[in-house]
Amino acid sequence: MSEQQHVPVLLDEVRTLLQPERGGTFVDCTVGLGGHARMLLEGGATRLIGIDRDTDALAVASAELGRFSDRATLVHADYREIDAVLDANGVGEVSGVLADLGVSSMQLDAEGRGFSFRRDEPLDMRMDRTRGETAADLIDRVDEHELADVIYQFGEERHSRRVARAIVRARAETPIDTTGRLAAIVRRAVPHHGYQRIDPATRTFQALRIWVNRELDGLDAFLERAARRLLAGARLAVITFHSLEDRIVKHTFRAIAKADEQLGIVTRRPLSAADAEVERNPRARSAKLRAIERFA
Ligand code: SAH
C-alpha cells in the first residue's frame, strides 16, 4: 500500500534535537502517518499531541501509534490553531514541538486526492477535505492576474502569465476539473526546448497546491505561537521542503530570537539529509531542518 511508503525524513536529526528521552509532552503539528511521532513516543515522550488537517492521515497515524494510545492524542486541526488545540487538551508549556511541513507521500500518491498529474482524476488538492475550496473551484473563479501571481510566486514559474492566460481561455470552454486536463493545458502553454528534466506542469501544480492549502499564510504567526509554548530547554524543530517555506522559517526564527532573549537559534545552518538518506528516500533531498530553543 502506498501509505506505507512515507519514510520520515531526518529522523535521527529530529531525535537529537528534540531529546524525547527527557520525557514530557511533545507536539507533532504534522503527525502525518506517525513516523516522527512514533520515534518521539518510543524515545521517551511521556505524552504526544499529534495534529493533522488530513483525516486520512490521522487514521493511518492512529493505527501506527496504536500501542501508545494511552499516551498519544490525535487531533484533526490546522496547526495554526495550535493554541486552541493545546488549551482544549489541558496542555500549557511543552517539552518539544515538531512541524514537518508540506504534503506526505500518501497524499501525493493516494488515488483521488488530485495532487498529482501522474494520474487523471478530480482536481481537488485539499489536504483537509472537510473544508475549503478545491483547486477546481478556485481555478474556476480566480482572475487571470491573481492566477499568474500565484503561479509565479508559489511555483517560481517564469511563464506564469502564459500559463494563466491558457487556463483562463480553456475554462471559458469547459470547467477545468481534472488533473489531466490541467496538466495538458499547462504543458501546451509552457514553451519548451528539447529535453526536459521535469514535467513542465510540476511548478504550476506545486503553486496551486500551496495556494489551495494556504500553506505559507500565517506560517510565521504559527511559529511564534509554538515558540511561546516551549518550556525552558525545549525546542521547536521545523522541516521544510522548498525555499519559499525555508525562507519564512529562517526569517521568523531570527525575528523571534531577536525579540526574546530567552529564545535562540540552535541550527546556525539548516541541517539536511546525508547522502545515504537521500539514496534511500529521494524526498529527503530538499529537506531542511531548523530549530529554536528556549534557554533554561
Ligand atoms: N512527519 C510525518 C509526515 C508529515 S507529512 C510522518 O513522519 O509520518 C506532512 C503532513 O502535514 C501531512 O499529513 C499534511 O496533511 C499535514 N499538514 C500540512 N499542513 C498542515 C496544517 N496547516 N495543519 C495541520 N496539518 C498539516
PDB file of C-alpha atoms and ligand atoms in Angstrom:
ATOM      1  CA  MET A   1       0.000   0.000   0.000  1.00  0.00           C
ATOM      2  CA  SER A   2       1.274   3.429  -0.881  1.00  0.00           C
ATOM      3  CA  GLU A   3       0.701   4.741   2.623  1.00  0.00           C
ATOM      4  CA  GLN A   4       3.457   2.519   3.958  1.00  0.00           C
ATOM      5  CA  GLN A   5       5.921   4.261   1.691  1.00  0.00           C
ATOM      6  CA  HIS A   6       6.124   7.533   3.577  1.00  0.00           C
ATOM      7  CA  VAL A   7       9.524   7.391   5.226  1.00  0.00           C
ATOM      8  CA  PRO A   8      10.036  10.012   7.947  1.00  0.00           C
ATOM      9  CA  VAL A   9      12.717  12.483   6.955  1.00  0.00           C
ATOM     10  CA  LEU A  10      15.733  13.422   9.116  1.00  0.00           C
ATOM     11  CA  LEU A  11      14.544  11.100  11.871  1.00  0.00           C
ATOM     12  CA  ASP A  12      17.862  10.861  13.756  1.00  0.00           C
ATOM     13  CA  GLU A  13      18.432  14.591  13.488  1.00  0.00           C
ATOM     14  CA  VAL A  14      14.972  15.333  14.884  1.00  0.00           C
ATOM     15  CA  ARG A  15      15.558  12.876  17.752  1.00  0.00           C
ATOM     16  CA  THR A  16      18.889  14.501  18.591  1.00  0.00           C
ATOM     17  CA  LEU A  17      17.377  17.981  18.537  1.00  0.00           C
ATOM     18  CA  LEU A  18      14.191  17.241  20.462  1.00  0.00           C
ATOM     19  CA  GLN A  19      15.654  14.772  23.006  1.00  0.00           C
ATOM     20  CA  PRO A  20      12.453  12.885  23.765  1.00  0.00           C
ATOM     21  CA  GLU A  21      14.348  10.893  26.424  1.00  0.00           C
ATOM     22  CA  ARG A  22      13.876  13.916  28.689  1.00  0.00           C
ATOM     23  CA  GLY A  23      10.189  12.979  28.830  1.00  0.00           C
ATOM     24  CA  GLY A  24       7.321  15.433  28.978  1.00  0.00           C
ATOM     25  CA  THR A  25       4.701  16.475  26.442  1.00  0.00           C
ATOM     26  CA  PHE A  26       5.655  16.789  22.788  1.00  0.00           C
ATOM     27  CA  VAL A  27       3.543  18.217  19.990  1.00  0.00           C
ATOM     28  CA  ASP A  28       3.796  16.886  16.454  1.00  0.00           C
ATOM     29  CA  CYS A  29       1.999  19.556  14.440  1.00  0.00           C
ATOM     30  CA  THR A  30       2.010  17.457  11.245  1.00  0.00           C
ATOM     31  CA  VAL A  31       1.623  13.946  12.555  1.00  0.00           C
ATOM     32  CA  GLY A  32       1.010  12.586   9.041  1.00  0.00           C
ATOM     33  CA  LEU A  33       1.478   8.844   9.091  1.00  0.00           C
ATOM     34  CA  GLY A  34       3.000   8.926  12.542  1.00  0.00           C
ATOM     35  CA  GLY A  35       6.640   8.209  11.711  1.00  0.00           C
ATOM     36  CA  HIS A  36       8.234  11.011  13.723  1.00  0.00           C
ATOM     37  CA  ALA A  37       5.562  10.696  16.405  1.00  0.00           C
ATOM     38  CA  ARG A  38       6.384   7.040  16.941  1.00  0.00           C
ATOM     39  CA  MET A  39      10.070   7.877  17.307  1.00  0.00           C
ATOM     40  CA  LEU A  40       9.190  10.502  19.957  1.00  0.00           C
ATOM     41  CA  LEU A  41       6.986   8.060  21.869  1.00  0.00           C
ATOM     42  CA  GLU A  42       9.488   5.201  21.629  1.00  0.00           C
ATOM     43  CA  GLY A  43      12.202   7.652  22.602  1.00  0.00           C
ATOM     44  CA  GLY A  44      10.584   8.563  25.899  1.00  0.00           C
ATOM     45  CA  ALA A  45       7.979  11.282  25.349  1.00  0.00           C
ATOM     46  CA  THR A  46       5.500  10.987  28.208  1.00  0.00           C
ATOM     47  CA  ARG A  47       2.689  12.382  26.134  1.00  0.00           C
ATOM     48  CA  LEU A  48       2.217  13.271  22.490  1.00  0.00           C
ATOM     49  CA  ILE A  49      -0.313  15.573  20.888  1.00  0.00           C
ATOM     50  CA  GLY A  50      -0.464  14.842  17.155  1.00  0.00           C
ATOM     51  CA  ILE A  51      -2.173  17.338  14.891  1.00  0.00           C
ATOM     52  CA  ASP A  52      -3.053  16.904  11.215  1.00  0.00           C
ATOM     53  CA  ARG A  53      -5.566  18.564   8.929  1.00  0.00           C
ATOM     54  CA  ASP A  54      -5.988  15.394   6.868  1.00  0.00           C
ATOM     55  CA  THR A  55      -8.409  12.847   8.333  1.00  0.00           C
ATOM     56  CA  ASP A  56      -6.983  10.039   6.145  1.00  0.00           C
ATOM     57  CA  ALA A  57      -3.531  10.697   7.592  1.00  0.00           C
ATOM     58  CA  LEU A  58      -4.940  10.660  11.126  1.00  0.00           C
ATOM     59  CA  ALA A  59      -6.490   7.244  10.511  1.00  0.00           C
ATOM     60  CA  VAL A  60      -3.105   5.860   9.462  1.00  0.00           C
ATOM     61  CA  ALA A  61      -1.332   7.596  12.364  1.00  0.00           C
ATOM     62  CA  SER A  62      -3.857   6.184  14.778  1.00  0.00           C
ATOM     63  CA  ALA A  63      -3.062   2.632  13.642  1.00  0.00           C
ATOM     64  CA  GLU A  64       0.673   3.345  13.612  1.00  0.00           C
ATOM     65  CA  LEU A  65       0.534   4.683  17.176  1.00  0.00           C
ATOM     66  CA  GLY A  66      -1.967   2.112  18.408  1.00  0.00           C
ATOM     67  CA  ARG A  67       0.196   0.671  21.164  1.00  0.00           C
ATOM     68  CA  PHE A  68       0.816   4.155  22.532  1.00  0.00           C
ATOM     69  CA  SER A  69      -2.849   5.117  22.598  1.00  0.00           C
ATOM     70  CA  ASP A  70      -2.738   5.873  26.337  1.00  0.00           C
ATOM     71  CA  ARG A  71      -0.020   8.479  25.727  1.00  0.00           C
ATOM     72  CA  ALA A  72      -0.983   9.862  22.307  1.00  0.00           C
ATOM     73  CA  THR A  73      -3.833  12.220  21.482  1.00  0.00           C
ATOM     74  CA  LEU A  74      -4.588  12.791  17.808  1.00  0.00           C
ATOM     75  CA  VAL A  75      -6.432  15.932  16.803  1.00  0.00           C
ATOM     76  CA  HIS A  76      -7.955  16.930  13.483  1.00  0.00           C
ATOM     77  CA  ALA A  77      -6.966  20.574  13.180  1.00  0.00           C
ATOM     78  CA  ASP A  78      -4.806  23.030  11.341  1.00  0.00           C
ATOM     79  CA  TYR A  79      -1.524  23.623  13.181  1.00  0.00           C
ATOM     80  CA  ARG A  80      -2.217  27.332  13.013  1.00  0.00           C
ATOM     81  CA  GLU A  81      -4.829  26.500  15.659  1.00  0.00           C
ATOM     82  CA  ILE A  82      -2.135  25.113  17.996  1.00  0.00           C
ATOM     83  CA  ASP A  83      -3.171  27.310  20.920  1.00  0.00           C
ATOM     84  CA  ALA A  84      -6.780  26.147  20.794  1.00  0.00           C
ATOM     85  CA  VAL A  85      -5.697  22.504  20.449  1.00  0.00           C
ATOM     86  CA  LEU A  86      -3.337  22.633  23.428  1.00  0.00           C
ATOM     87  CA  ASP A  87      -5.783  24.593  25.586  1.00  0.00           C
ATOM     88  CA  ALA A  88      -8.569  22.123  24.807  1.00  0.00           C
ATOM     89  CA  ASN A  89      -6.291  19.278  25.909  1.00  0.00           C
ATOM     90  CA  GLY A  90      -5.173  20.967  29.096  1.00  0.00           C
ATOM     91  CA  VAL A  91      -1.606  21.375  27.860  1.00  0.00           C
ATOM     92  CA  GLY A  92       0.319  24.507  28.836  1.00  0.00           C
ATOM     93  CA  GLU A  93       4.032  24.546  28.074  1.00  0.00           C
ATOM     94  CA  VAL A  94       5.664  21.620  26.317  1.00  0.00           C
ATOM     95  CA  SER A  95       8.982  19.786  26.075  1.00  0.00           C
ATOM     96  CA  GLY A  96       9.235  19.969  22.295  1.00  0.00           C
ATOM     97  CA  VAL A  97       7.396  20.792  19.091  1.00  0.00           C
ATOM     98  CA  LEU A  98       7.884  19.389  15.588  1.00  0.00           C
ATOM     99  CA  ALA A  99       6.458  20.589  12.279  1.00  0.00           C
ATOM    100  CA  ASP A 100       7.313  18.605   9.143  1.00  0.00           C
ATOM    101  CA  LEU A 101       5.709  20.868   6.568  1.00  0.00           C
ATOM    102  CA  GLY A 102       4.119  20.137   3.233  1.00  0.00           C
ATOM    103  CA  VAL A 103       2.408  17.094   1.818  1.00  0.00           C
ATOM    104  CA  SER A 104       3.031  13.452   2.636  1.00  0.00           C
ATOM    105  CA  SER A 105       3.822  10.851   0.017  1.00  0.00           C
ATOM    106  CA  MET A 106       0.493   9.281   0.891  1.00  0.00           C
ATOM    107  CA  GLN A 107      -1.308  12.456  -0.148  1.00  0.00           C
ATOM    108  CA  LEU A 108       0.713  12.681  -3.361  1.00  0.00           C
ATOM    109  CA  ASP A 109       0.292   9.033  -4.257  1.00  0.00           C
ATOM    110  CA  ALA A 110      -3.158   8.146  -2.986  1.00  0.00           C
ATOM    111  CA  GLU A 111      -5.905   7.945  -5.532  1.00  0.00           C
ATOM    112  CA  GLY A 112      -8.477  10.668  -5.772  1.00  0.00           C
ATOM    113  CA  ARG A 113      -6.649  13.470  -3.948  1.00  0.00           C
ATOM    114  CA  GLY A 114      -5.832  15.397  -7.103  1.00  0.00           C
ATOM    115  CA  PHE A 115      -2.287  16.434  -6.129  1.00  0.00           C
ATOM    116  CA  SER A 116      -0.509  14.655  -8.940  1.00  0.00           C
ATOM    117  CA  PHE A 117      -0.581  14.921 -12.716  1.00  0.00           C
ATOM    118  CA  ARG A 118       0.616  11.353 -12.984  1.00  0.00           C
ATOM    119  CA  ARG A 119      -2.980  10.211 -12.878  1.00  0.00           C
ATOM    120  CA  ASP A 120      -6.148  11.719 -14.310  1.00  0.00           C
ATOM    121  CA  GLU A 121      -8.603  12.424 -11.508  1.00  0.00           C
ATOM    122  CA  PRO A 122     -10.739  15.197  -9.991  1.00  0.00           C
ATOM    123  CA  LEU A 123      -8.735  18.345  -9.300  1.00  0.00           C
ATOM    124  CA  ASP A 124      -9.129  18.608  -5.526  1.00  0.00           C
ATOM    125  CA  MET A 125      -5.721  19.196  -3.860  1.00  0.00           C
ATOM    126  CA  ARG A 126      -7.138  19.952  -0.421  1.00  0.00           C
ATOM    127  CA  MET A 127      -5.245  18.373   2.467  1.00  0.00           C
ATOM    128  CA  ASP A 128      -8.365  18.879   4.576  1.00  0.00           C
ATOM    129  CA  ARG A 129     -11.280  17.608   2.546  1.00  0.00           C
ATOM    130  CA  THR A 130     -13.775  18.611   5.231  1.00  0.00           C
ATOM    131  CA  ARG A 131     -13.449  22.318   4.477  1.00  0.00           C
ATOM    132  CA  GLY A 132     -12.387  24.909   1.934  1.00  0.00           C
ATOM    133  CA  GLU A 133     -12.483  25.163  -1.822  1.00  0.00           C
ATOM    134  CA  THR A 134     -10.893  22.657  -4.191  1.00  0.00           C
ATOM    135  CA  ALA A 135      -8.322  23.618  -6.804  1.00  0.00           C
ATOM    136  CA  ALA A 136     -11.056  23.237  -9.425  1.00  0.00           C
ATOM    137  CA  ASP A 137     -13.327  25.680  -7.519  1.00  0.00           C
ATOM    138  CA  LEU A 138     -10.556  28.250  -7.156  1.00  0.00           C
ATOM    139  CA  ILE A 139      -9.418  27.982 -10.767  1.00  0.00           C
ATOM    140  CA  ASP A 140     -12.998  28.459 -11.851  1.00  0.00           C
ATOM    141  CA  ARG A 141     -13.376  31.877 -10.235  1.00  0.00           C
ATOM    142  CA  VAL A 142      -9.907  33.432  -9.930  1.00  0.00           C
ATOM    143  CA  ASP A 143      -8.989  36.340 -12.176  1.00  0.00           C
ATOM    144  CA  GLU A 144      -6.148  35.968 -14.603  1.00  0.00           C
ATOM    145  CA  HIS A 145      -3.775  38.383 -12.850  1.00  0.00           C
ATOM    146  CA  GLU A 146      -4.157  36.772  -9.476  1.00  0.00           C
ATOM    147  CA  LEU A 147      -3.682  33.339 -11.027  1.00  0.00           C
ATOM    148  CA  ALA A 148      -0.494  34.495 -12.748  1.00  0.00           C
ATOM    149  CA  ASP A 149       0.783  35.867  -9.423  1.00  0.00           C
ATOM    150  CA  VAL A 150       0.040  32.610  -7.625  1.00  0.00           C
ATOM    151  CA  ILE A 151       1.836  30.562 -10.283  1.00  0.00           C
ATOM    152  CA  TYR A 152       4.793  32.937 -10.278  1.00  0.00           C
ATOM    153  CA  GLN A 153       5.154  33.258  -6.513  1.00  0.00           C
ATOM    154  CA  PHE A 154       4.374  29.761  -5.308  1.00  0.00           C
ATOM    155  CA  GLY A 155       5.607  27.868  -8.343  1.00  0.00           C
ATOM    156  CA  GLU A 156       8.509  30.122  -9.345  1.00  0.00           C
ATOM    157  CA  GLU A 157       7.249  29.585 -12.898  1.00  0.00           C
ATOM    158  CA  ARG A 158       8.796  32.051 -15.327  1.00  0.00           C
ATOM    159  CA  HIS A 159       5.979  31.549 -17.802  1.00  0.00           C
ATOM    160  CA  SER A 160       3.261  32.248 -15.256  1.00  0.00           C
ATOM    161  CA  ARG A 161       1.430  34.771 -17.437  1.00  0.00           C
ATOM    162  CA  ARG A 162       1.206  32.420 -20.380  1.00  0.00           C
ATOM    163  CA  VAL A 163       0.018  29.608 -18.166  1.00  0.00           C
ATOM    164  CA  ALA A 164      -2.605  31.804 -16.510  1.00  0.00           C
ATOM    165  CA  ARG A 165      -3.853  33.033 -19.873  1.00  0.00           C
ATOM    166  CA  ALA A 166      -4.110  29.492 -21.227  1.00  0.00           C
ATOM    167  CA  ILE A 167      -6.046  28.375 -18.153  1.00  0.00           C
ATOM    168  CA  VAL A 168      -8.486  31.285 -18.362  1.00  0.00           C
ATOM    169  CA  ARG A 169      -9.071  30.634 -22.061  1.00  0.00           C
ATOM    170  CA  ALA A 170      -9.608  26.944 -21.567  1.00  0.00           C
ATOM    171  CA  ARG A 171     -12.021  27.371 -18.679  1.00  0.00           C
ATOM    172  CA  ALA A 172     -14.240  29.554 -20.850  1.00  0.00           C
ATOM    173  CA  GLU A 173     -14.913  26.447 -22.932  1.00  0.00           C
ATOM    174  CA  THR A 174     -15.319  23.834 -20.189  1.00  0.00           C
ATOM    175  CA  PRO A 175     -14.515  23.805 -16.481  1.00  0.00           C
ATOM    176  CA  ILE A 176     -11.018  22.570 -15.622  1.00  0.00           C
ATOM    177  CA  ASP A 177     -11.865  19.948 -13.085  1.00  0.00           C
ATOM    178  CA  THR A 178      -9.377  17.145 -13.660  1.00  0.00           C
ATOM    179  CA  THR A 179      -5.639  16.874 -13.138  1.00  0.00           C
ATOM    180  CA  GLY A 180      -5.230  15.513 -16.655  1.00  0.00           C
ATOM    181  CA  ARG A 181      -6.899  18.465 -18.322  1.00  0.00           C
ATOM    182  CA  LEU A 182      -4.966  20.996 -16.251  1.00  0.00           C
ATOM    183  CA  ALA A 183      -1.653  19.267 -16.939  1.00  0.00           C
ATOM    184  CA  ALA A 184      -2.353  19.209 -20.678  1.00  0.00           C
ATOM    185  CA  ILE A 185      -3.189  22.937 -20.710  1.00  0.00           C
ATOM    186  CA  VAL A 186      -0.031  23.835 -18.787  1.00  0.00           C
ATOM    187  CA  ARG A 187       2.224  21.622 -20.901  1.00  0.00           C
ATOM    188  CA  ARG A 188       0.925  23.287 -24.037  1.00  0.00           C
ATOM    189  CA  ALA A 189       1.366  26.782 -22.606  1.00  0.00           C
ATOM    190  CA  VAL A 190       4.944  26.448 -21.369  1.00  0.00           C
ATOM    191  CA  PRO A 191       7.490  26.877 -24.136  1.00  0.00           C
ATOM    192  CA  HIS A 192       9.959  24.048 -24.205  1.00  0.00           C
ATOM    193  CA  HIS A 193      13.131  23.283 -25.999  1.00  0.00           C
ATOM    194  CA  GLY A 194      14.156  19.668 -26.309  1.00  0.00           C
ATOM    195  CA  TYR A 195      14.947  17.587 -23.244  1.00  0.00           C
ATOM    196  CA  GLN A 196      13.151  18.458 -20.032  1.00  0.00           C
ATOM    197  CA  ARG A 197      14.355  17.364 -16.635  1.00  0.00           C
ATOM    198  CA  ILE A 198      10.985  17.828 -15.000  1.00  0.00           C
ATOM    199  CA  ASP A 199       7.450  17.801 -16.333  1.00  0.00           C
ATOM    200  CA  PRO A 200       6.518  21.371 -17.300  1.00  0.00           C
ATOM    201  CA  ALA A 201       3.338  21.047 -15.207  1.00  0.00           C
ATOM    202  CA  THR A 202       5.316  20.478 -11.982  1.00  0.00           C
ATOM    203  CA  ARG A 203       5.721  24.121 -10.992  1.00  0.00           C
ATOM    204  CA  THR A 204       2.105  25.050 -11.656  1.00  0.00           C
ATOM    205  CA  PHE A 205       0.852  22.039  -9.693  1.00  0.00           C
ATOM    206  CA  GLN A 206       3.093  22.987  -6.763  1.00  0.00           C
ATOM    207  CA  ALA A 207       1.816  26.565  -6.904  1.00  0.00           C
ATOM    208  CA  LEU A 208      -1.826  25.556  -6.926  1.00  0.00           C
ATOM    209  CA  ARG A 209      -1.300  23.124  -4.074  1.00  0.00           C
ATOM    210  CA  ILE A 210       0.314  25.820  -1.907  1.00  0.00           C
ATOM    211  CA  TRP A 211      -2.479  28.235  -2.809  1.00  0.00           C
ATOM    212  CA  VAL A 212      -5.371  25.823  -2.210  1.00  0.00           C
ATOM    213  CA  ASN A 213      -3.985  24.888   1.212  1.00  0.00           C
ATOM    214  CA  ARG A 214      -2.757  28.400   2.089  1.00  0.00           C
ATOM    215  CA  GLU A 215       0.498  26.730   3.049  1.00  0.00           C
ATOM    216  CA  LEU A 216       2.506  29.904   3.614  1.00  0.00           C
ATOM    217  CA  ASP A 217      -0.240  32.043   5.164  1.00  0.00           C
ATOM    218  CA  GLY A 218       0.260  32.500   8.856  1.00  0.00           C
ATOM    219  CA  LEU A 219       3.304  30.226   8.983  1.00  0.00           C
ATOM    220  CA  ASP A 220       5.199  32.990  10.795  1.00  0.00           C
ATOM    221  CA  ALA A 221       2.435  33.515  13.361  1.00  0.00           C
ATOM    222  CA  PHE A 222       2.249  29.753  13.924  1.00  0.00           C
ATOM    223  CA  LEU A 223       5.999  29.579  14.646  1.00  0.00           C
ATOM    224  CA  GLU A 224       5.698  32.435  17.133  1.00  0.00           C
ATOM    225  CA  ARG A 225       2.802  30.728  18.910  1.00  0.00           C
ATOM    226  CA  ALA A 226       4.647  27.407  19.051  1.00  0.00           C
ATOM    227  CA  ALA A 227       7.814  29.066  20.400  1.00  0.00           C
ATOM    228  CA  ARG A 228       5.784  30.697  23.175  1.00  0.00           C
ATOM    229  CA  ARG A 229       4.715  27.236  24.350  1.00  0.00           C
ATOM    230  CA  LEU A 230       8.254  25.941  24.940  1.00  0.00           C
ATOM    231  CA  LEU A 231       9.430  25.095  28.449  1.00  0.00           C
ATOM    232  CA  ALA A 232      12.990  26.026  29.404  1.00  0.00           C
ATOM    233  CA  GLY A 233      15.324  23.706  27.499  1.00  0.00           C
ATOM    234  CA  ALA A 234      12.649  22.744  24.979  1.00  0.00           C
ATOM    235  CA  ARG A 235      12.966  23.129  21.228  1.00  0.00           C
ATOM    236  CA  LEU A 236      10.807  23.786  18.206  1.00  0.00           C
ATOM    237  CA  ALA A 237      12.069  21.907  15.128  1.00  0.00           C
ATOM    238  CA  VAL A 238      10.763  22.608  11.640  1.00  0.00           C
ATOM    239  CA  ILE A 239      11.375  20.665   8.416  1.00  0.00           C
ATOM    240  CA  THR A 240      10.716  22.391   5.099  1.00  0.00           C
ATOM    241  CA  PHE A 241      10.817  21.118   1.531  1.00  0.00           C
ATOM    242  CA  HIS A 242      11.141  24.228  -0.585  1.00  0.00           C
ATOM    243  CA  SER A 243      12.897  27.548  -0.460  1.00  0.00           C
ATOM    244  CA  LEU A 244       9.746  29.630  -0.024  1.00  0.00           C
ATOM    245  CA  GLU A 245       8.942  27.883   3.244  1.00  0.00           C
ATOM    246  CA  ASP A 246      12.518  27.706   4.423  1.00  0.00           C
ATOM    247  CA  ARG A 247      12.931  31.443   3.938  1.00  0.00           C
ATOM    248  CA  ILE A 248       9.913  32.142   6.135  1.00  0.00           C
ATOM    249  CA  VAL A 249      11.175  29.790   8.849  1.00  0.00           C
ATOM    250  CA  LYS A 250      14.658  31.306   8.748  1.00  0.00           C
ATOM    251  CA  HIS A 251      13.430  34.901   8.976  1.00  0.00           C
ATOM    252  CA  THR A 252      10.801  34.183  11.602  1.00  0.00           C
ATOM    253  CA  PHE A 253      13.297  32.329  13.810  1.00  0.00           C
ATOM    254  CA  ARG A 254      15.662  35.296  13.567  1.00  0.00           C
ATOM    255  CA  ALA A 255      12.894  37.706  14.484  1.00  0.00           C
ATOM    256  CA  ILE A 256      11.787  35.518  17.402  1.00  0.00           C
ATOM    257  CA  ALA A 257      15.338  35.238  18.750  1.00  0.00           C
ATOM    258  CA  LYS A 258      15.824  38.975  18.439  1.00  0.00           C
ATOM    259  CA  ALA A 259      12.589  39.844  20.219  1.00  0.00           C
ATOM    260  CA  ASP A 260      13.037  37.391  23.114  1.00  0.00           C
ATOM    261  CA  GLU A 261      16.458  36.849  24.617  1.00  0.00           C
ATOM    262  CA  GLN A 262      15.283  33.589  26.185  1.00  0.00           C
ATOM    263  CA  LEU A 263      14.941  32.110  22.698  1.00  0.00           C
ATOM    264  CA  GLY A 264      17.877  31.223  20.490  1.00  0.00           C
ATOM    265  CA  ILE A 265      18.529  29.527  17.178  1.00  0.00           C
ATOM    266  CA  VAL A 266      20.111  26.099  17.578  1.00  0.00           C
ATOM    267  CA  THR A 267      20.864  25.426  13.918  1.00  0.00           C
ATOM    268  CA  ARG A 268      23.098  28.195  12.608  1.00  0.00           C
ATOM    269  CA  ARG A 269      22.818  26.476   9.267  1.00  0.00           C
ATOM    270  CA  PRO A 270      19.869  24.265   8.444  1.00  0.00           C
ATOM    271  CA  LEU A 271      20.500  20.543   8.726  1.00  0.00           C
ATOM    272  CA  SER A 272      19.919  18.474   5.606  1.00  0.00           C
ATOM    273  CA  ALA A 273      19.866  14.788   4.873  1.00  0.00           C
ATOM    274  CA  ALA A 274      23.086  12.821   4.489  1.00  0.00           C
ATOM    275  CA  ASP A 275      23.717  11.176   1.104  1.00  0.00           C
ATOM    276  CA  ALA A 276      22.773   7.760   2.456  1.00  0.00           C
ATOM    277  CA  GLU A 277      19.343   9.025   3.500  1.00  0.00           C
ATOM    278  CA  VAL A 278      18.738  10.724   0.147  1.00  0.00           C
ATOM    279  CA  GLU A 279      19.635   7.485  -1.570  1.00  0.00           C
ATOM    280  CA  ARG A 280      17.081   5.601   0.494  1.00  0.00           C
ATOM    281  CA  ASN A 281      14.475   8.336   0.313  1.00  0.00           C
ATOM    282  CA  PRO A 282      14.610  10.839  -2.573  1.00  0.00           C
ATOM    283  CA  ARG A 283      12.021  13.010  -0.795  1.00  0.00           C
ATOM    284  CA  ALA A 284      14.744  13.865   1.731  1.00  0.00           C
ATOM    285  CA  ARG A 285      16.811  15.622  -0.912  1.00  0.00           C
ATOM    286  CA  SER A 286      15.253  19.044  -0.438  1.00  0.00           C
ATOM    287  CA  ALA A 287      14.510  18.743   3.286  1.00  0.00           C
ATOM    288  CA  LYS A 288      15.910  21.391   5.630  1.00  0.00           C
ATOM    289  CA  LEU A 289      15.670  21.271   9.384  1.00  0.00           C
ATOM    290  CA  ARG A 290      15.889  24.326  11.629  1.00  0.00           C
ATOM    291  CA  ALA A 291      15.358  24.564  15.362  1.00  0.00           C
ATOM    292  CA  ILE A 292      14.950  27.176  18.046  1.00  0.00           C
ATOM    293  CA  GLU A 293      15.303  26.678  21.812  1.00  0.00           C
ATOM    294  CA  ARG A 294      14.021  28.320  24.954  1.00  0.00           C
ATOM    295  CA  PHE A 295      17.015  28.591  27.261  1.00  0.00           C
ATOM    296  CA  ALA A 296      16.930  27.290  30.786  1.00  0.00           C
TER     297      ALA A 296
HETATM  298  N1  SAH B   1       6.150  13.605   9.928  1.00  0.00           N
HETATM  299  C1  SAH B   1       5.117  12.798   9.325  1.00  0.00           C
HETATM  300  C2  SAH B   1       4.834  13.191   7.873  1.00  0.00           C
HETATM  301  C3  SAH B   1       4.274  14.552   7.707  1.00  0.00           C
HETATM  302  S1  SAH B   1       3.799  14.907   6.072  1.00  0.00           S
HETATM  303  C4  SAH B   1       5.481  11.335   9.435  1.00  0.00           C
HETATM  304  O1  SAH B   1       6.551  11.009   9.934  1.00  0.00           O
HETATM  305  O2  SAH B   1       4.687  10.485   9.035  1.00  0.00           O
HETATM  306  C5  SAH B   1       3.024  16.439   6.321  1.00  0.00           C
HETATM  307  C6  SAH B   1       1.659  16.364   6.977  1.00  0.00           C
HETATM  308  O3  SAH B   1       1.346  17.682   7.384  1.00  0.00           O
HETATM  309  C7  SAH B   1       0.528  15.914   6.057  1.00  0.00           C
HETATM  310  O4  SAH B   1      -0.137  14.817   6.606  1.00  0.00           O
HETATM  311  C8  SAH B   1      -0.383  17.139   5.991  1.00  0.00           C
HETATM  312  O5  SAH B   1      -1.754  16.812   5.973  1.00  0.00           O
HETATM  313  C9  SAH B   1      -0.035  17.865   7.255  1.00  0.00           C
HETATM  314  N2  SAH B   1      -0.267  19.304   7.208  1.00  0.00           N
HETATM  315  C10 SAH B   1       0.160  20.164   6.268  1.00  0.00           C
HETATM  316  N3  SAH B   1      -0.227  21.410   6.570  1.00  0.00           N
HETATM  317  C11 SAH B   1      -0.906  21.337   7.748  1.00  0.00           C
HETATM  318  C12 SAH B   1      -1.546  22.294   8.564  1.00  0.00           C
HETATM  319  N4  SAH B   1      -1.576  23.584   8.248  1.00  0.00           N
HETATM  320  N5  SAH B   1      -2.123  21.861   9.706  1.00  0.00           N
HETATM  321  C13 SAH B   1      -2.088  20.548  10.062  1.00  0.00           C
HETATM  322  N6  SAH B   1      -1.503  19.599   9.307  1.00  0.00           N
HETATM  323  C14 SAH B   1      -0.927  19.983   8.162  1.00  0.00           C
END
